[in-house]
Coordinates of C-alpha atoms in Angstrom, one line a residue:
M12 CA -46.6 -101.5 116.2
E13 CA -43.9 -103.7 114.3
R14 CA -45.1 -105.9 111.7
I15 CA -44.2 -109.6 111.5
L16 CA -43.5 -111.1 108.0
P17 CA -43.8 -114.8 108.7
H18 CA -41.3 -117.2 107.5
V19 CA -41.6 -121.0 108.2
T20 CA -40.5 -123.4 105.6
N21 CA -39.6 -126.6 108.1
E22 CA -40.4 -127.6 111.4
T23 CA -36.3 -127.1 113.0
G24 CA -35.0 -123.8 111.9
R25 CA -33.8 -121.6 114.6
L26 CA -37.3 -120.6 116.1
K27 CA -37.4 -116.9 116.3
T28 CA -41.3 -115.6 116.8
V29 CA -44.2 -118.1 118.3
V30 CA -47.2 -117.8 119.7
L31 CA -47.6 -119.6 122.7
G32 CA -51.0 -120.5 124.0
L33 CA -52.4 -119.4 127.5
P34 CA -53.0 -121.4 130.5
Y35 CA -55.4 -118.9 132.8
N36 CA -59.4 -118.9 133.0
I37 CA -59.8 -122.4 131.3
G38 CA -63.2 -122.6 132.9
P39 CA -64.7 -125.7 134.3
I40 CA -64.0 -129.2 133.9
P41 CA -66.0 -130.2 130.7
T42 CA -68.7 -132.7 130.7
L43 CA -68.0 -136.0 128.8
Q44 CA -70.2 -134.6 126.0
E45 CA -68.1 -131.3 125.7
T46 CA -64.5 -133.0 125.3
Y47 CA -63.4 -133.0 121.7
D48 CA -60.3 -135.4 121.8
A49 CA -60.0 -138.8 123.2
K50 CA -57.4 -138.0 125.9
S51 CA -59.6 -135.5 127.4
Y52 CA -62.4 -137.8 127.4
E53 CA -60.6 -140.2 129.1
A54 CA -59.4 -137.5 131.7
V55 CA -62.9 -136.5 132.7
Q56 CA -63.9 -139.8 133.0
L57 CA -61.3 -141.2 135.2
G58 CA -61.4 -137.8 137.4
C59 CA -58.0 -136.6 136.5
F60 CA -58.6 -133.8 134.5
P61 CA -55.7 -131.1 135.1
S62 CA -55.8 -128.0 137.3
Q63 CA -55.5 -125.0 136.1
A64 CA -52.5 -124.6 138.8
D65 CA -50.7 -127.4 137.2
I66 CA -51.3 -125.8 133.4
I67 CA -50.0 -122.8 134.5
H68 CA -47.0 -124.2 136.3
E69 CA -46.1 -126.1 132.9
M70 CA -46.8 -123.6 130.5
D71 CA -44.7 -121.3 132.3
A72 CA -41.6 -123.6 132.1
V73 CA -41.9 -123.8 128.4
L74 CA -42.1 -119.9 128.5
A75 CA -39.1 -119.6 130.6
V76 CA -37.2 -122.0 127.9
L77 CA -38.2 -119.7 125.0
E78 CA -37.1 -116.5 126.6
R79 CA -33.7 -117.8 127.5
Y80 CA -33.6 -119.1 123.8
G81 CA -33.9 -115.5 123.0
V82 CA -37.7 -116.4 121.1
E83 CA -40.1 -113.5 120.8
V84 CA -43.2 -114.8 122.3
L85 CA -46.9 -113.6 121.4
R86 CA -49.9 -114.8 123.3
P87 CA -53.3 -115.0 122.0
A88 CA -56.0 -112.4 123.7
P89 CA -57.5 -113.9 126.8
L90 CA -61.1 -115.4 127.2
E91 CA -63.1 -116.2 130.0
D92 CA -63.7 -119.9 131.1
Y93 CA -62.2 -121.2 127.7
N94 CA -59.4 -123.3 127.0
Q95 CA -56.7 -121.6 125.1
V96 CA -53.9 -123.7 125.5
F97 CA -53.5 -125.5 122.2
A98 CA -52.3 -122.4 120.1
R99 CA -51.0 -124.5 117.2
D100 CA -54.6 -125.5 115.5
V101 CA -55.7 -121.7 115.4
A102 CA -53.5 -120.8 112.4
F103 CA -50.5 -122.2 110.4
T104 CA -47.6 -120.7 108.9
I105 CA -46.1 -122.0 105.7
E106 CA -43.4 -120.0 103.8
D107 CA -44.4 -116.1 103.9
T108 CA -48.2 -116.8 104.8
L109 CA -50.2 -117.2 107.9
F110 CA -53.3 -119.6 107.3
I111 CA -56.3 -118.8 109.6
S112 CA -57.5 -122.4 110.1
N113 CA -61.1 -123.6 110.0
L114 CA -61.5 -125.0 113.5
I115 CA -64.3 -127.2 114.7
P116 CA -67.6 -125.2 116.1
D117 CA -66.5 -126.3 119.9
R118 CA -62.9 -123.8 119.5
G119 CA -64.3 -121.1 117.3
L120 CA -63.6 -118.4 120.1
E121 CA -60.2 -119.4 119.9
T122 CA -59.7 -118.0 116.6
E123 CA -61.3 -114.9 117.7
A124 CA -58.8 -114.3 120.6
F125 CA -56.0 -114.5 117.7
G126 CA -57.7 -111.6 115.9
R127 CA -57.7 -109.5 118.7
S128 CA -53.9 -110.1 119.3
V129 CA -51.7 -112.3 116.7
F130 CA -53.4 -111.6 113.3
P131 CA -52.8 -107.6 113.4
R132 CA -49.4 -108.1 114.0
I133 CA -48.8 -110.0 110.6
A134 CA -47.6 -107.9 107.5
E135 CA -50.3 -106.9 105.2
G136 CA -50.8 -109.5 102.3
H137 CA -49.4 -112.1 104.5
L138 CA -52.7 -113.3 106.4
E139 CA -54.8 -115.6 104.2
T140 CA -58.3 -117.3 105.3
L141 CA -58.9 -121.1 104.0
P142 CA -62.0 -121.8 101.7
E143 CA -64.9 -122.7 104.3
R144 CA -65.2 -126.4 103.2
V145 CA -61.4 -126.9 103.7
H146 CA -61.1 -128.1 107.2
T147 CA -57.8 -128.7 108.8
E148 CA -55.7 -127.7 111.9
G149 CA -52.3 -126.8 112.3
G150 CA -51.5 -130.0 114.7
D151 CA -52.4 -131.9 111.0
I152 CA -49.6 -129.9 109.1
L153 CA -45.7 -130.9 109.4
L154 CA -43.2 -128.9 107.2
Y155 CA -40.2 -130.6 105.6
D156 CA -38.9 -127.8 103.2
D157 CA -39.8 -129.0 99.7
I158 CA -42.6 -131.4 101.4
I159 CA -45.6 -130.6 103.4
F160 CA -46.9 -133.8 105.3
V161 CA -50.8 -133.9 105.9
G162 CA -52.4 -135.8 108.5
T163 CA -55.9 -136.5 107.4
Y164 CA -59.0 -139.1 107.7
L165 CA -60.5 -139.9 104.6
G166 CA -63.4 -142.3 105.4
E167 CA -66.9 -142.1 104.6
D168 CA -67.8 -141.8 108.3
Y169 CA -65.3 -138.4 108.7
S170 CA -68.0 -136.5 110.2
S171 CA -69.1 -138.7 112.7
Y172 CA -65.5 -138.2 114.3
K173 CA -64.9 -135.2 116.6
T174 CA -61.1 -136.5 116.0
A175 CA -61.4 -136.2 112.6
R176 CA -59.9 -132.6 111.8
T177 CA -58.5 -132.6 108.3
N178 CA -61.0 -133.7 105.4
H179 CA -59.9 -134.5 101.7
Y180 CA -60.9 -131.0 100.5
A181 CA -57.8 -129.6 102.5
L182 CA -55.7 -132.3 100.6
D183 CA -57.0 -130.9 97.5
W184 CA -56.4 -127.1 98.5
F185 CA -52.8 -127.7 99.8
R186 CA -52.0 -129.2 96.2
E187 CA -53.5 -126.2 94.4
R188 CA -52.2 -123.7 96.7
F189 CA -48.6 -124.9 96.7
P190 CA -47.8 -126.7 93.5
H191 CA -44.1 -126.4 94.1
K192 CA -44.1 -128.8 97.0
Q193 CA -44.9 -132.2 97.3
I194 CA -48.0 -133.0 99.0
I195 CA -48.1 -136.3 101.3
P196 CA -51.2 -137.5 102.9
I197 CA -51.1 -139.3 105.7
E198 CA -54.2 -141.2 107.1
L199 CA -54.3 -141.5 111.0
R200 CA -56.2 -143.6 113.2
K201 CA -59.3 -142.2 115.1
H202 CA -61.3 -143.0 118.1
D203 CA -63.1 -140.6 120.5
H204 CA -63.1 -142.1 123.4
D205 CA -59.9 -144.4 123.6
P206 CA -56.7 -142.4 123.2
R207 CA -54.9 -145.4 122.7
Q208 CA -57.0 -146.2 119.5
S209 CA -56.6 -142.9 118.4
V210 CA -54.6 -140.1 116.9
L211 CA -55.6 -136.5 117.1
H212 CA -53.4 -135.1 114.9
L213 CA -50.2 -135.6 112.9
D214 CA -47.9 -134.4 115.2
C215 CA -49.3 -137.1 117.8
A216 CA -47.4 -139.8 115.5
F217 CA -44.8 -138.1 113.6
Q218 CA -42.5 -135.3 113.6
P219 CA -38.9 -133.9 111.8
I220 CA -36.4 -132.9 114.4
S221 CA -32.4 -132.4 114.1
R222 CA -31.3 -132.9 110.2
G223 CA -33.0 -135.3 108.3
R224 CA -34.4 -137.0 111.2
A225 CA -37.9 -137.7 113.0
L226 CA -40.0 -139.3 115.8
I227 CA -42.5 -141.6 114.4
Y228 CA -45.5 -143.8 115.9
P229 CA -46.0 -146.6 113.0
E230 CA -49.2 -147.9 114.9
G231 CA -50.7 -144.5 114.6
F232 CA -50.7 -144.6 111.0
M233 CA -53.3 -146.0 109.0
H234 CA -51.5 -147.8 106.2
Q235 CA -48.2 -149.5 106.4
R236 CA -47.1 -148.0 103.0
D237 CA -47.1 -145.0 104.9
V238 CA -44.5 -146.1 107.0
A239 CA -42.7 -147.4 104.5
L240 CA -42.4 -144.1 103.0
M241 CA -41.1 -142.4 106.0
E242 CA -38.6 -145.0 105.7
E243 CA -37.8 -144.2 102.1
I244 CA -37.4 -140.4 102.7
F245 CA -35.5 -140.6 106.0
G246 CA -33.7 -143.6 106.2
K247 CA -34.6 -146.2 108.7
D248 CA -31.9 -145.6 111.0
Q249 CA -32.7 -141.9 111.0
L250 CA -36.3 -142.7 112.6
F251 CA -36.9 -142.8 116.5
R252 CA -39.6 -145.4 117.0
V253 CA -41.9 -144.9 119.7
T254 CA -43.8 -147.4 121.6
P255 CA -48.0 -147.5 121.7
D256 CA -47.2 -146.4 125.4
E257 CA -44.9 -144.1 124.6
A258 CA -47.3 -142.4 121.9
Y259 CA -50.1 -142.3 124.7
H260 CA -48.1 -139.9 126.8
M261 CA -47.5 -137.8 123.6
S262 CA -43.9 -138.8 122.7
T263 CA -43.6 -137.3 119.3
N264 CA -44.9 -134.3 120.3
V265 CA -41.8 -131.8 120.9
V266 CA -41.4 -128.8 119.9
S267 CA -37.6 -127.7 117.9
L268 CA -35.7 -124.7 119.1
S269 CA -33.3 -125.1 116.3
P270 CA -31.7 -127.9 114.8
E271 CA -29.5 -129.0 117.3
A272 CA -32.0 -128.0 120.5
L273 CA -35.7 -128.9 121.1
I274 CA -38.2 -128.6 124.4
S275 CA -39.2 -132.3 125.6
D276 CA -41.3 -133.4 128.5
R277 CA -38.9 -134.4 131.2
S278 CA -40.5 -137.9 131.4
F279 CA -39.9 -138.9 128.0
V280 CA -36.4 -140.6 129.8
R281 CA -35.9 -143.1 126.6
L282 CA -36.2 -140.6 123.8
N283 CA -34.5 -137.7 125.6
E284 CA -31.6 -140.0 126.4
H285 CA -31.5 -141.1 122.7
L286 CA -31.3 -137.5 121.4
R287 CA -28.7 -136.4 123.5
S288 CA -26.3 -139.8 123.5
A289 CA -27.1 -140.7 119.7
W290 CA -27.9 -137.7 117.8
G291 CA -26.0 -135.0 119.8
M292 CA -28.9 -132.8 120.8
T293 CA -29.5 -130.4 123.2
V294 CA -32.8 -131.3 125.2
E295 CA -34.5 -128.9 127.3
E296 CA -36.8 -130.8 129.7
V297 CA -40.1 -129.4 131.1
P298 CA -42.7 -131.3 132.9
Y299 CA -46.0 -131.5 130.5
Q300 CA -47.8 -134.8 131.4
E301 CA -50.7 -132.7 133.1
I302 CA -51.2 -130.7 129.8
S303 CA -51.0 -134.3 128.0
K304 CA -54.2 -135.0 129.6
M305 CA -56.0 -132.7 127.3
G306 CA -54.8 -134.1 124.0
G307 CA -51.9 -132.5 123.2
L308 CA -48.1 -131.3 124.0
L309 CA -45.6 -129.3 123.5
R310 CA -45.7 -128.9 119.4
C311 CA -49.6 -128.2 120.1
S312 CA -48.9 -125.5 122.5
T313 CA -46.8 -123.5 120.3
M314 CA -47.1 -121.8 116.7
P315 CA -44.2 -120.7 115.0
L316 CA -44.5 -117.5 113.0
R317 CA -41.0 -117.0 112.2
R318 CA -37.8 -119.8 111.7
E319 CA -34.8 -119.1 110.5

């Protein structure tokens, strides 16, 4: 078995190896109490939680694009009656190390599934477990070469929110573990039941794409100063601003295949047209709105191990 040496320093380098979540055996529709994000809560409440057939159809479309681009695709070991769609959060790659997240207890078995199929493929010495009190998930961590953007929630009521996934201990750990990088925390709005008032992870409100450009949902940021900082880093004309309605459908949550190409939901008409006509990008469109009802989209489903 060939071992993989992880290598990821940004969100846009040519994708070489990725873990794609699994759409099978996701189990029965959860109860409201069993949901752990606002979109899933809403979908259960409205009776429109996605069917397994729709989830398989949408993930197969992503798999087909990845294979067409020559990306090596790994999958988690299958679990019975368990949702394994969102591979991004189970672990994350920074530079040459794959870090194992401390997931919320509801998702603990997902780590075990990676342990049976993905972790054994990682080169010795390049797999690291986070300290127990460091809570973070891959959706809150976005890489921009010398910068690590970290989505977080710092309120004293952190523990009362299921949607608060990255704590202040994680910020301290990132600063200690990567002293050569700039750590930029972005505090996000949280609500467990109303997806229009909540941002589950940073990639649901922000994502670098192309070269020196980014997608941003300003209303998802807790502080206007962080929006101003993004404008300073990228430049106002290099930010595509997502509307609240577009953010509800997760328009920032695409996945880059290279600086020139990405996978986007086919329903993101305004975004996809801008990417093609204004920024000259190749947009591979797939259907993914059923999966969006579970609180994540394309970036959430993919966990890169290697980028150029």
